[in-house]
PDB file of C-alpha atoms and ligand atoms in Angstrom:
ATOM      1  CA  MET O   1     -51.593 -47.250 123.723  1.00  0.00           C
ATOM      2  CA  ILE O   2     -49.653 -44.078 122.857  1.00  0.00           C
ATOM      3  CA  ALA O   3     -50.100 -42.273 119.528  1.00  0.00           C
ATOM      4  CA  ILE O   4     -47.801 -39.647 118.075  1.00  0.00           C
ATOM      5  CA  ILE O   5     -49.529 -37.404 115.560  1.00  0.00           C
ATOM      6  CA  GLY O   6     -46.945 -35.687 113.354  1.00  0.00           C
ATOM      7  CA  GLY O   7     -43.923 -37.818 112.538  1.00  0.00           C
ATOM      8  CA  GLY O   8     -41.459 -34.993 111.896  1.00  0.00           C
ATOM      9  CA  LYS O   9     -38.225 -34.255 113.753  1.00  0.00           C
ATOM     10  CA  MET O  10     -39.711 -33.998 117.236  1.00  0.00           C
ATOM     11  CA  GLY O  11     -42.321 -36.702 116.691  1.00  0.00           C
ATOM     12  CA  GLU O  12     -39.573 -39.098 115.665  1.00  0.00           C
ATOM     13  CA  ALA O  13     -37.375 -38.096 118.636  1.00  0.00           C
ATOM     14  CA  LEU O  14     -40.243 -38.876 121.008  1.00  0.00           C
ATOM     15  CA  LEU O  15     -41.001 -42.130 119.226  1.00  0.00           C
ATOM     16  CA  ALA O  16     -37.366 -43.255 119.431  1.00  0.00           C
ATOM     17  CA  GLY O  17     -37.174 -42.229 123.098  1.00  0.00           C
ATOM     18  CA  LEU O  18     -40.326 -44.113 124.062  1.00  0.00           C
ATOM     19  CA  LEU O  19     -39.077 -47.291 122.366  1.00  0.00           C
ATOM     20  CA  ALA O  20     -35.586 -46.928 123.872  1.00  0.00           C
ATOM     21  CA  THR O  21     -37.070 -46.743 127.375  1.00  0.00           C
ATOM     22  CA  GLY O  22     -39.083 -49.935 127.238  1.00  0.00           C
ATOM     23  CA  HIS O  23     -42.283 -49.139 125.354  1.00  0.00           C
ATOM     24  CA  GLU O  24     -43.079 -51.917 122.914  1.00  0.00           C
ATOM     25  CA  PRO O  25     -43.555 -50.980 119.232  1.00  0.00           C
ATOM     26  CA  SER O  26     -46.963 -52.666 119.445  1.00  0.00           C
ATOM     27  CA  GLY O  27     -47.954 -50.058 122.071  1.00  0.00           C
ATOM     28  CA  VAL O  28     -47.143 -47.023 119.928  1.00  0.00           C
ATOM     29  CA  LEU O  29     -48.963 -45.659 116.862  1.00  0.00           C
ATOM     30  CA  VAL O  30     -47.801 -42.927 114.536  1.00  0.00           C
ATOM     31  CA  THR O  31     -49.817 -40.659 112.241  1.00  0.00           C
ATOM     32  CA  GLU O  32     -47.914 -38.880 109.513  1.00  0.00           C
ATOM     33  CA  PRO O  33     -49.452 -37.533 106.261  1.00  0.00           C
ATOM     34  CA  ASP O  34     -46.326 -37.864 104.092  1.00  0.00           C
ATOM     35  CA  PRO O  35     -46.539 -41.485 102.818  1.00  0.00           C
ATOM     36  CA  ALA O  36     -42.770 -41.898 102.358  1.00  0.00           C
ATOM     37  CA  ARG O  37     -42.033 -40.554 105.816  1.00  0.00           C
ATOM     38  CA  SER O  38     -44.825 -42.633 107.336  1.00  0.00           C
ATOM     39  CA  GLU O  39     -43.471 -45.797 105.725  1.00  0.00           C
ATOM     40  CA  ALA O  40     -39.911 -44.957 106.826  1.00  0.00           C
ATOM     41  CA  LEU O  41     -41.047 -44.594 110.458  1.00  0.00           C
ATOM     42  CA  ARG O  42     -42.987 -47.849 110.265  1.00  0.00           C
ATOM     43  CA  GLN O  43     -39.977 -49.716 108.921  1.00  0.00           C
ATOM     44  CA  ARG O  44     -37.372 -48.065 111.172  1.00  0.00           C
ATOM     45  CA  TYR O  45     -39.272 -48.513 114.433  1.00  0.00           C
ATOM     46  CA  GLY O  46     -41.748 -51.346 113.770  1.00  0.00           C
ATOM     47  CA  VAL O  47     -44.728 -49.229 114.854  1.00  0.00           C
ATOM     48  CA  ALA O  48     -48.087 -49.096 113.058  1.00  0.00           C
ATOM     49  CA  ALA O  49     -48.679 -46.012 110.915  1.00  0.00           C
ATOM     50  CA  VAL O  50     -52.395 -45.164 111.070  1.00  0.00           C
ATOM     51  CA  SER O  51     -54.837 -42.326 110.350  1.00  0.00           C
ATOM     52  CA  SER O  52     -55.426 -39.603 112.937  1.00  0.00           C
ATOM     53  CA  ALA O  53     -58.959 -40.973 113.480  1.00  0.00           C
ATOM     54  CA  GLU O  54     -57.525 -44.405 114.338  1.00  0.00           C
ATOM     55  CA  SER O  55     -54.920 -42.843 116.653  1.00  0.00           C
ATOM     56  CA  ALA O  56     -57.647 -40.897 118.459  1.00  0.00           C
ATOM     57  CA  ASP O  57     -59.803 -44.001 118.723  1.00  0.00           C
ATOM     58  CA  ARG O  58     -57.132 -46.426 119.990  1.00  0.00           C
ATOM     59  CA  ALA O  59     -54.721 -44.344 122.076  1.00  0.00           C
ATOM     60  CA  ASP O  60     -55.105 -43.319 125.698  1.00  0.00           C
ATOM     61  CA  ALA O  61     -52.265 -40.814 125.316  1.00  0.00           C
ATOM     62  CA  LEU O  62     -52.096 -38.674 122.172  1.00  0.00           C
ATOM     63  CA  ILE O  63     -48.923 -36.670 121.540  1.00  0.00           C
ATOM     64  CA  LEU O  64     -49.563 -33.848 119.070  1.00  0.00           C
ATOM     65  CA  ALA O  65     -46.300 -33.020 117.286  1.00  0.00           C
ATOM     66  CA  VAL O  66     -47.527 -30.999 114.303  1.00  0.00           C
ATOM     67  CA  LYS O  67     -46.501 -27.411 113.526  1.00  0.00           C
ATOM     68  CA  PRO O  68     -48.413 -24.745 115.461  1.00  0.00           C
ATOM     69  CA  GLN O  69     -49.887 -23.523 112.143  1.00  0.00           C
ATOM     70  CA  ASP O  70     -51.418 -27.023 111.550  1.00  0.00           C
ATOM     71  CA  MET O  71     -52.752 -27.443 115.076  1.00  0.00           C
ATOM     72  CA  VAL O  72     -56.270 -25.983 114.769  1.00  0.00           C
ATOM     73  CA  ASP O  73     -57.000 -28.086 111.666  1.00  0.00           C
ATOM     74  CA  LEU O  74     -55.775 -31.181 113.474  1.00  0.00           C
ATOM     75  CA  LEU O  75     -57.848 -30.432 116.594  1.00  0.00           C
ATOM     76  CA  ASP O  76     -60.950 -29.904 114.469  1.00  0.00           C
ATOM     77  CA  GLN O  77     -60.237 -33.260 112.810  1.00  0.00           C
ATOM     78  CA  LEU O  78     -59.806 -35.003 116.194  1.00  0.00           C
ATOM     79  CA  ASP O  79     -62.747 -33.321 117.932  1.00  0.00           C
ATOM     80  CA  GLY O  80     -65.396 -35.845 118.936  1.00  0.00           C
ATOM     81  CA  ALA O  81     -63.091 -38.809 118.296  1.00  0.00           C
ATOM     82  CA  ILE O  82     -61.119 -38.475 121.545  1.00  0.00           C
ATOM     83  CA  GLY O  83     -62.350 -40.648 124.415  1.00  0.00           C
ATOM     84  CA  PRO O  84     -63.169 -39.087 127.817  1.00  0.00           C
ATOM     85  CA  ASP O  85     -60.097 -40.638 129.479  1.00  0.00           C
ATOM     86  CA  THR O  86     -57.612 -39.812 126.736  1.00  0.00           C
ATOM     87  CA  LEU O  87     -54.705 -37.561 127.656  1.00  0.00           C
ATOM     88  CA  VAL O  88     -53.704 -35.051 124.956  1.00  0.00           C
ATOM     89  CA  ILE O  89     -50.126 -33.746 125.065  1.00  0.00           C
ATOM     90  CA  SER O  90     -49.181 -30.952 122.652  1.00  0.00           C
ATOM     91  CA  ILE O  91     -45.560 -30.024 122.059  1.00  0.00           C
ATOM     92  CA  ALA O  92     -46.364 -27.163 119.663  1.00  0.00           C
ATOM     93  CA  ALA O  93     -44.741 -23.816 120.336  1.00  0.00           C
ATOM     94  CA  GLY O  94     -47.165 -21.172 121.531  1.00  0.00           C
ATOM     95  CA  ILE O  95     -50.272 -23.369 121.565  1.00  0.00           C
ATOM     96  CA  THR O  96     -51.949 -22.811 124.930  1.00  0.00           C
ATOM     97  CA  THR O  97     -53.945 -25.332 126.937  1.00  0.00           C
ATOM     98  CA  SER O  98     -56.998 -23.071 126.614  1.00  0.00           C
ATOM     99  CA  LEU O  99     -56.710 -23.114 122.801  1.00  0.00           C
ATOM    100  CA  LEU O 100     -56.465 -26.931 122.890  1.00  0.00           C
ATOM    101  CA  GLU O 101     -59.476 -27.151 125.219  1.00  0.00           C
ATOM    102  CA  LYS O 102     -61.498 -24.693 123.110  1.00  0.00           C
ATOM    103  CA  HIS O 103     -61.141 -26.870 119.994  1.00  0.00           C
ATOM    104  CA  LEU O 104     -61.869 -30.197 121.733  1.00  0.00           C
ATOM    105  CA  SER O 105     -65.388 -30.715 123.047  1.00  0.00           C
ATOM    106  CA  GLY O 106     -65.953 -32.068 126.528  1.00  0.00           C
ATOM    107  CA  GLU O 107     -63.556 -31.818 129.430  1.00  0.00           C
ATOM    108  CA  VAL O 108     -60.465 -33.178 127.696  1.00  0.00           C
ATOM    109  CA  ALA O 109     -57.277 -33.493 129.773  1.00  0.00           C
ATOM    110  CA  VAL O 110     -54.538 -31.584 127.960  1.00  0.00           C
ATOM    111  CA  VAL O 111     -50.874 -30.954 128.690  1.00  0.00           C
ATOM    112  CA  ARG O 112     -48.749 -28.303 127.025  1.00  0.00           C
ATOM    113  CA  ALA O 113     -45.146 -29.475 126.752  1.00  0.00           C
ATOM    114  CA  MET O 114     -42.026 -27.864 125.324  1.00  0.00           C
ATOM    115  CA  PRO O 115     -39.141 -30.262 124.599  1.00  0.00           C
ATOM    116  CA  ASN O 116     -35.989 -29.491 122.583  1.00  0.00           C
ATOM    117  CA  THR O 117     -33.963 -31.285 119.904  1.00  0.00           C
ATOM    118  CA  PRO O 118     -31.376 -32.875 122.249  1.00  0.00           C
ATOM    119  CA  ALA O 119     -34.337 -35.213 122.883  1.00  0.00           C
ATOM    120  CA  LEU O 120     -32.963 -36.963 119.789  1.00  0.00           C
ATOM    121  CA  VAL O 121     -29.988 -38.153 121.860  1.00  0.00           C
ATOM    122  CA  GLY O 122     -31.906 -38.662 125.109  1.00  0.00           C
ATOM    123  CA  ARG O 123     -30.609 -35.337 126.552  1.00  0.00           C
ATOM    124  CA  GLY O 124     -33.739 -33.254 126.055  1.00  0.00           C
ATOM    125  CA  MET O 125     -35.095 -30.608 128.406  1.00  0.00           C
ATOM    126  CA  THR O 126     -38.880 -30.524 128.529  1.00  0.00           C
ATOM    127  CA  ALA O 127     -41.194 -28.290 130.520  1.00  0.00           C
ATOM    128  CA  VAL O 128     -44.845 -29.252 131.081  1.00  0.00           C
ATOM    129  CA  ALA O 129     -47.996 -27.482 132.243  1.00  0.00           C
ATOM    130  CA  GLY O 130     -51.425 -29.051 132.696  1.00  0.00           C
ATOM    131  CA  GLY O 131     -54.781 -27.714 131.509  1.00  0.00           C
ATOM    132  CA  ALA O 132     -58.010 -26.988 133.372  1.00  0.00           C
ATOM    133  CA  HIS O 133     -59.259 -30.623 133.327  1.00  0.00           C
ATOM    134  CA  THR O 134     -55.900 -32.370 133.860  1.00  0.00           C
ATOM    135  CA  SER O 135     -55.459 -34.322 137.099  1.00  0.00           C
ATOM    136  CA  ALA O 136     -52.187 -34.675 139.017  1.00  0.00           C
ATOM    137  CA  ASP O 137     -52.013 -38.336 137.880  1.00  0.00           C
ATOM    138  CA  GLN O 138     -52.415 -37.315 134.249  1.00  0.00           C
ATOM    139  CA  LEU O 139     -49.645 -34.718 134.582  1.00  0.00           C
ATOM    140  CA  ASP O 140     -47.460 -37.427 136.193  1.00  0.00           C
ATOM    141  CA  HIS O 141     -48.236 -39.687 133.238  1.00  0.00           C
ATOM    142  CA  ALA O 142     -47.268 -36.988 130.717  1.00  0.00           C
ATOM    143  CA  GLU O 143     -44.085 -36.337 132.649  1.00  0.00           C
ATOM    144  CA  SER O 144     -43.129 -40.017 132.659  1.00  0.00           C
ATOM    145  CA  LEU O 145     -43.701 -40.291 128.883  1.00  0.00           C
ATOM    146  CA  LEU O 146     -41.563 -37.224 128.190  1.00  0.00           C
ATOM    147  CA  ARG O 147     -38.845 -38.401 130.578  1.00  0.00           C
ATOM    148  CA  SER O 148     -38.064 -41.023 127.929  1.00  0.00           C
ATOM    149  CA  VAL O 149     -36.156 -38.315 126.025  1.00  0.00           C
ATOM    150  CA  GLY O 150     -34.479 -36.423 128.865  1.00  0.00           C
ATOM    151  CA  GLU O 151     -35.293 -34.312 131.890  1.00  0.00           C
ATOM    152  CA  VAL O 152     -38.707 -32.823 132.648  1.00  0.00           C
ATOM    153  CA  VAL O 153     -39.696 -29.851 134.802  1.00  0.00           C
ATOM    154  CA  ARG O 154     -43.127 -28.519 135.646  1.00  0.00           C
ATOM    155  CA  VAL O 155     -43.787 -24.820 135.192  1.00  0.00           C
ATOM    156  CA  ALA O 156     -46.793 -22.539 135.493  1.00  0.00           C
ATOM    157  CA  GLU O 157     -48.247 -22.146 132.018  1.00  0.00           C
ATOM    158  CA  ARG O 158     -47.612 -18.394 132.046  1.00  0.00           C
ATOM    159  CA  HIS O 159     -43.897 -19.259 131.759  1.00  0.00           C
ATOM    160  CA  MET O 160     -44.235 -21.557 128.736  1.00  0.00           C
ATOM    161  CA  ASP O 161     -43.477 -18.868 126.128  1.00  0.00           C
ATOM    162  CA  THR O 162     -40.332 -18.010 128.066  1.00  0.00           C
ATOM    163  CA  VAL O 163     -39.386 -21.706 128.281  1.00  0.00           C
ATOM    164  CA  THR O 164     -39.869 -21.943 124.517  1.00  0.00           C
ATOM    165  CA  ALA O 165     -37.532 -18.977 124.019  1.00  0.00           C
ATOM    166  CA  ILE O 166     -34.868 -20.363 126.375  1.00  0.00           C
ATOM    167  CA  SER O 167     -34.704 -24.165 126.206  1.00  0.00           C
ATOM    168  CA  GLY O 168     -36.980 -24.847 123.204  1.00  0.00           C
ATOM    169  CA  SER O 169     -35.054 -22.604 120.802  1.00  0.00           C
ATOM    170  CA  GLY O 170     -31.925 -22.656 122.996  1.00  0.00           C
ATOM    171  CA  PRO O 171     -29.977 -25.386 121.161  1.00  0.00           C
ATOM    172  CA  ALA O 172     -29.960 -23.125 118.083  1.00  0.00           C
ATOM    173  CA  TYR O 173     -28.245 -20.331 120.045  1.00  0.00           C
ATOM    174  CA  PHE O 174     -25.436 -22.675 121.065  1.00  0.00           C
ATOM    175  CA  TYR O 175     -25.103 -23.965 117.488  1.00  0.00           C
ATOM    176  CA  PHE O 176     -24.868 -20.334 116.359  1.00  0.00           C
ATOM    177  CA  ILE O 177     -22.004 -19.749 118.804  1.00  0.00           C
ATOM    178  CA  ALA O 178     -20.392 -23.072 117.837  1.00  0.00           C
ATOM    179  CA  GLU O 179     -20.586 -22.224 114.139  1.00  0.00           C
ATOM    180  CA  THR O 180     -19.008 -18.799 114.782  1.00  0.00           C
ATOM    181  CA  MET O 181     -16.184 -20.258 116.892  1.00  0.00           C
ATOM    182  CA  ILE O 182     -15.439 -22.999 114.349  1.00  0.00           C
ATOM    183  CA  GLU O 183     -15.333 -20.495 111.486  1.00  0.00           C
ATOM    184  CA  ALA O 184     -13.013 -18.249 113.532  1.00  0.00           C
ATOM    185  CA  GLY O 185     -10.676 -21.210 114.076  1.00  0.00           C
ATOM    186  CA  VAL O 186     -10.754 -21.995 110.346  1.00  0.00           C
ATOM    187  CA  ALA O 187     -10.074 -18.342 109.469  1.00  0.00           C
ATOM    188  CA  MET O 188      -7.024 -18.532 111.748  1.00  0.00           C
ATOM    189  CA  GLY O 189      -5.723 -21.574 109.857  1.00  0.00           C
ATOM    190  CA  MET O 190      -7.050 -24.631 111.727  1.00  0.00           C
ATOM    191  CA  THR O 191      -8.797 -27.482 109.975  1.00  0.00           C
ATOM    192  CA  ARG O 192     -12.584 -27.434 110.378  1.00  0.00           C
ATOM    193  CA  GLU O 193     -12.447 -30.883 111.956  1.00  0.00           C
ATOM    194  CA  ALA O 194      -9.922 -29.819 114.615  1.00  0.00           C
ATOM    195  CA  ALA O 195     -11.817 -26.594 115.352  1.00  0.00           C
ATOM    196  CA  LYS O 196     -15.104 -28.517 115.696  1.00  0.00           C
ATOM    197  CA  LYS O 197     -13.498 -30.927 118.168  1.00  0.00           C
ATOM    198  CA  LEU O 198     -12.197 -28.026 120.292  1.00  0.00           C
ATOM    199  CA  VAL O 199     -15.571 -26.288 120.273  1.00  0.00           C
ATOM    200  CA  THR O 200     -17.687 -29.384 120.964  1.00  0.00           C
ATOM    201  CA  GLN O 201     -15.591 -30.548 123.908  1.00  0.00           C
ATOM    202  CA  THR O 202     -15.481 -26.990 125.271  1.00  0.00           C
ATOM    203  CA  ILE O 203     -19.278 -26.603 125.171  1.00  0.00           C
ATOM    204  CA  GLY O 204     -19.768 -30.041 126.782  1.00  0.00           C
ATOM    205  CA  GLY O 205     -17.148 -29.348 129.468  1.00  0.00           C
ATOM    206  CA  ALA O 206     -18.541 -25.896 130.267  1.00  0.00           C
ATOM    207  CA  ALA O 207     -22.080 -27.361 130.519  1.00  0.00           C
ATOM    208  CA  ALA O 208     -20.854 -30.120 132.844  1.00  0.00           C
ATOM    209  CA  MET O 209     -19.220 -27.547 135.175  1.00  0.00           C
ATOM    210  CA  LEU O 210     -22.324 -25.368 135.172  1.00  0.00           C
ATOM    211  CA  ASP O 211     -24.445 -28.409 136.017  1.00  0.00           C
ATOM    212  CA  ASP O 212     -22.998 -28.469 139.567  1.00  0.00           C
ATOM    213  CA  PRO O 213     -25.824 -27.147 141.822  1.00  0.00           C
ATOM    214  CA  GLY O 214     -23.427 -24.697 143.515  1.00  0.00           C
ATOM    215  CA  ALA O 215     -21.984 -23.382 140.253  1.00  0.00           C
ATOM    216  CA  HIS O 216     -22.634 -19.849 139.046  1.00  0.00           C
ATOM    217  CA  PRO O 217     -21.827 -18.690 135.494  1.00  0.00           C
ATOM    218  CA  VAL O 218     -20.218 -15.427 136.656  1.00  0.00           C
ATOM    219  CA  VAL O 219     -17.860 -17.260 139.053  1.00  0.00           C
ATOM    220  CA  LEU O 220     -17.000 -19.850 136.386  1.00  0.00           C
ATOM    221  CA  ARG O 221     -16.267 -17.090 133.882  1.00  0.00           C
ATOM    222  CA  GLU O 222     -14.043 -15.263 136.381  1.00  0.00           C
ATOM    223  CA  ALA O 223     -12.013 -18.465 136.843  1.00  0.00           C
ATOM    224  CA  VAL O 224     -11.259 -18.467 133.100  1.00  0.00           C
ATOM    225  CA  THR O 225     -10.425 -14.752 133.003  1.00  0.00           C
ATOM    226  CA  SER O 226      -6.774 -14.238 133.996  1.00  0.00           C
ATOM    227  CA  PRO O 227      -5.823 -10.617 134.773  1.00  0.00           C
ATOM    228  CA  GLY O 228      -4.479  -8.972 131.649  1.00  0.00           C
ATOM    229  CA  GLY O 229      -5.054 -12.190 129.722  1.00  0.00           C
ATOM    230  CA  THR O 230      -6.769 -13.501 126.604  1.00  0.00           C
ATOM    231  CA  THR O 231     -10.301 -14.004 127.986  1.00  0.00           C
ATOM    232  CA  ALA O 232     -10.434 -10.433 129.335  1.00  0.00           C
ATOM    233  CA  ALA O 233      -9.508  -9.211 125.839  1.00  0.00           C
ATOM    234  CA  ALA O 234     -12.258 -11.362 124.287  1.00  0.00           C
ATOM    235  CA  VAL O 235     -14.956 -10.381 126.787  1.00  0.00           C
ATOM    236  CA  ARG O 236     -14.140  -6.692 126.302  1.00  0.00           C
ATOM    237  CA  GLU O 237     -14.947  -7.163 122.583  1.00  0.00           C
ATOM    238  CA  LEU O 238     -18.190  -9.016 123.368  1.00  0.00           C
ATOM    239  CA  GLU O 239     -19.264  -6.123 125.612  1.00  0.00           C
ATOM    240  CA  ARG O 240     -18.182  -3.539 122.995  1.00  0.00           C
ATOM    241  CA  HIS O 241     -20.483  -5.269 120.472  1.00  0.00           C
ATOM    242  CA  SER O 242     -23.363  -5.431 122.997  1.00  0.00           C
ATOM    243  CA  VAL O 243     -23.604  -9.215 122.657  1.00  0.00           C
ATOM    244  CA  ARG O 244     -25.429  -9.426 125.989  1.00  0.00           C
ATOM    245  CA  THR O 245     -28.128  -7.038 124.729  1.00  0.00           C
ATOM    246  CA  ALA O 246     -28.335  -8.909 121.419  1.00  0.00           C
ATOM    247  CA  PHE O 247     -28.939 -12.200 123.250  1.00  0.00           C
ATOM    248  CA  THR O 248     -31.550 -10.705 125.544  1.00  0.00           C
ATOM    249  CA  ASP O 249     -33.349  -9.143 122.559  1.00  0.00           C
ATOM    250  CA  ALA O 250     -33.199 -12.472 120.687  1.00  0.00           C
ATOM    251  CA  ILE O 251     -34.803 -14.340 123.584  1.00  0.00           C
ATOM    252  CA  GLU O 252     -37.494 -11.675 123.913  1.00  0.00           C
ATOM    253  CA  ALA O 253     -38.230 -11.956 120.170  1.00  0.00           C
ATOM    254  CA  ALA O 254     -38.590 -15.746 120.493  1.00  0.00           C
ATOM    255  CA  ARG O 255     -40.995 -15.361 123.436  1.00  0.00           C
ATOM    256  CA  GLU O 256     -43.040 -12.812 121.484  1.00  0.00           C
ATOM    257  CA  ARG O 257     -43.222 -15.159 118.472  1.00  0.00           C
ATOM    258  CA  SER O 258     -44.370 -17.984 120.760  1.00  0.00           C
ATOM    259  CA  ARG O 259     -47.173 -15.719 122.025  1.00  0.00           C
ATOM    260  CA  GLU O 260     -48.180 -14.818 118.466  1.00  0.00           C
ATOM    261  CA  LEU O 261     -48.396 -18.479 117.397  1.00  0.00           C
ATOM    262  CA  SER O 262     -51.415 -19.032 119.634  1.00  0.00           C
ATOM    263  CA  GLU O 263     -53.212 -16.238 117.812  1.00  0.00           C
ATOM    264  CA  GLY O 264     -52.996 -18.174 114.522  1.00  0.00           C
TER     265      GLY O 264
HETATM  266  N1  NDP A   1     -37.874 -28.527 116.200  1.00  0.00           N
HETATM  267  C1  NDP A   1     -37.743 -28.153 117.466  1.00  0.00           C
HETATM  268  O1  NDP A   1     -36.633 -27.832 117.949  1.00  0.00           O
HETATM  269  C2  NDP A   1     -38.928 -28.146 118.369  1.00  0.00           C
HETATM  270  C3  NDP A   1     -40.205 -28.193 117.868  1.00  0.00           C
HETATM  271  N2  NDP A   1     -41.275 -28.156 118.740  1.00  0.00           N
HETATM  272  C4  NDP A   1     -42.635 -28.197 118.210  1.00  0.00           C
HETATM  273  O2  NDP A   1     -42.835 -29.497 117.703  1.00  0.00           O
HETATM  274  C5  NDP A   1     -43.749 -29.442 116.617  1.00  0.00           C
HETATM  275  C6  NDP A   1     -43.170 -30.216 115.464  1.00  0.00           C
HETATM  276  O3  NDP A   1     -41.946 -29.603 115.096  1.00  0.00           O
HETATM  277  P1  NDP A   1     -40.915 -30.355 114.144  1.00  0.00           P
HETATM  278  O4  NDP A   1     -40.900 -31.796 114.470  1.00  0.00           O
HETATM  279  O5  NDP A   1     -39.690 -29.542 114.188  1.00  0.00           O
HETATM  280  O6  NDP A   1     -41.667 -30.098 112.744  1.00  0.00           O
HETATM  281  P2  NDP A   1     -41.748 -31.042 111.470  1.00  0.00           P
HETATM  282  O7  NDP A   1     -42.251 -30.176 110.361  1.00  0.00           O
HETATM  283  O8  NDP A   1     -40.459 -31.767 111.319  1.00  0.00           O
HETATM  284  O9  NDP A   1     -42.866 -32.117 111.867  1.00  0.00           O
HETATM  285  C7  NDP A   1     -44.252 -31.899 111.814  1.00  0.00           C
HETATM  286  C8  NDP A   1     -44.865 -33.094 111.135  1.00  0.00           C
HETATM  287  O10 NDP A   1     -46.276 -33.076 111.285  1.00  0.00           O
HETATM  288  C9  NDP A   1     -46.858 -33.494 110.056  1.00  0.00           C
HETATM  289  N3  NDP A   1     -48.262 -33.073 109.989  1.00  0.00           N
HETATM  290  C10 NDP A   1     -48.806 -31.953 109.513  1.00  0.00           C
HETATM  291  N4  NDP A   1     -50.151 -31.990 109.632  1.00  0.00           N
HETATM  292  C11 NDP A   1     -50.468 -33.166 110.197  1.00  0.00           C
HETATM  293  C12 NDP A   1     -51.700 -33.804 110.559  1.00  0.00           C
HETATM  294  N5  NDP A   1     -52.885 -33.202 110.390  1.00  0.00           N
HETATM  295  N6  NDP A   1     -51.648 -35.035 111.117  1.00  0.00           N
HETATM  296  C13 NDP A   1     -50.462 -35.642 111.317  1.00  0.00           C
HETATM  297  N7  NDP A   1     -49.270 -35.091 110.993  1.00  0.00           N
HETATM  298  C14 NDP A   1     -49.266 -33.866 110.438  1.00  0.00           C
HETATM  299  C15 NDP A   1     -45.961 -32.835 109.039  1.00  0.00           C
HETATM  300  O11 NDP A   1     -46.128 -33.422 107.772  1.00  0.00           O
HETATM  301  P3  NDP A   1     -45.912 -32.472 106.465  1.00  0.00           P
HETATM  302  O12 NDP A   1     -44.498 -31.979 106.544  1.00  0.00           O
HETATM  303  O13 NDP A   1     -46.156 -33.422 105.329  1.00  0.00           O
HETATM  304  O14 NDP A   1     -46.905 -31.365 106.583  1.00  0.00           O
HETATM  305  C16 NDP A   1     -44.593 -33.112 109.618  1.00  0.00           C
HETATM  306  O15 NDP A   1     -44.077 -34.374 109.261  1.00  0.00           O
HETATM  307  C17 NDP A   1     -43.990 -27.970 116.303  1.00  0.00           C
HETATM  308  O16 NDP A   1     -45.243 -27.597 116.783  1.00  0.00           O
HETATM  309  C18 NDP A   1     -42.894 -27.239 117.059  1.00  0.00           C
HETATM  310  O17 NDP A   1     -43.327 -25.986 117.555  1.00  0.00           O
HETATM  311  C19 NDP A   1     -41.119 -28.154 120.080  1.00  0.00           C
HETATM  312  C20 NDP A   1     -39.872 -28.117 120.615  1.00  0.00           C
HETATM  313  C21 NDP A   1     -38.675 -28.073 119.824  1.00  0.00           C
HETATM  314  O1  LIG A   2     -38.552 -22.637 116.220  1.00  0.00           O
HETATM  315  C1  LIG A   2     -39.598 -23.110 116.662  1.00  0.00           C
HETATM  316  O2  LIG A   2     -40.688 -22.538 116.495  1.00  0.00           O
HETATM  317  C2  LIG A   2     -39.554 -24.422 117.415  1.00  0.00           C
HETATM  318  C3  LIG A   2     -40.105 -24.303 118.813  1.00  0.00           C
HETATM  319  C4  LIG A   2     -38.931 -24.351 119.719  1.00  0.00           C
HETATM  320  C5  LIG A   2     -37.841 -24.751 118.855  1.00  0.00           C
HETATM  321  N1  LIG A   2     -38.199 -24.831 117.615  1.00  0.00           N
END
């Protein structure tokens, strides 16, 4: 039995992914405090909506999908109710395996995972790191659960704040660029619908080219940049506005915030 505690955006994405990849609704529980939301999830997916105590009691894998700020309260609520063989997977930004272990008595197997919102369409990128009492089989199990919403990589836990800043928050950076490009197209007289189509297909096409193992972003960018052409003029403006520095600073700020979240 798998239980998802926190039926918000990411909890629902994981729930939908698990069901889409062959898990039966009868094998998944959800715990969500908002009664309307809880009922909506129950109706939409046919899973049982139960209390956190019941989730802890019945599940052998518990996925904690609450906000980092709610995590300590939740752990204190779950402490003592989690069986010795239960695997606890947290997807909360910044919450370390040692913080999870500190608030759960006994040698609980914990996994820190960082997915992203493309999980909603089965194209997520998740990184996982195991805790001090987590066996290789338990990490495999966590990986196979999270694979239901996309690709999974294993990283050393010291990289998890960086992962959070790159792939966890990353979709928002691309939406920021997309929004800017669409608005530029509109300002130049295109319809918003046409501009969105151009931008969406361009992002998808660029990502597909970059996905080739031999591809390098600098080489791909050079192929677009004709001497004396339009791209060179655009890139010169990006450099003039220090967009590279702005992006690097943004990613560093996200990593710093992830670190702070573990401090409460
Ligand atoms: N959004 C994203 O792109 C990503 C988010 N994450 C992480 O996933 C977690 C969830 O994020 P997201 O889904 O966006 O947030 P949401 O706010 O959409 O979901 C969190 C849900 O947890 C519920 N909740 C709060 N306390 C409890 C509790 N004690 N027991 C059960 N449920 C509870 C909340 O209910 P209520 O609103 O009523 O309090 C809410 O429905 C966060 O820790 C975040 O860091 C990770 C990767 C990407
Ligand atoms: O913004 C956040 O804190 C969460 C974690 C990664 C993406 N969204």
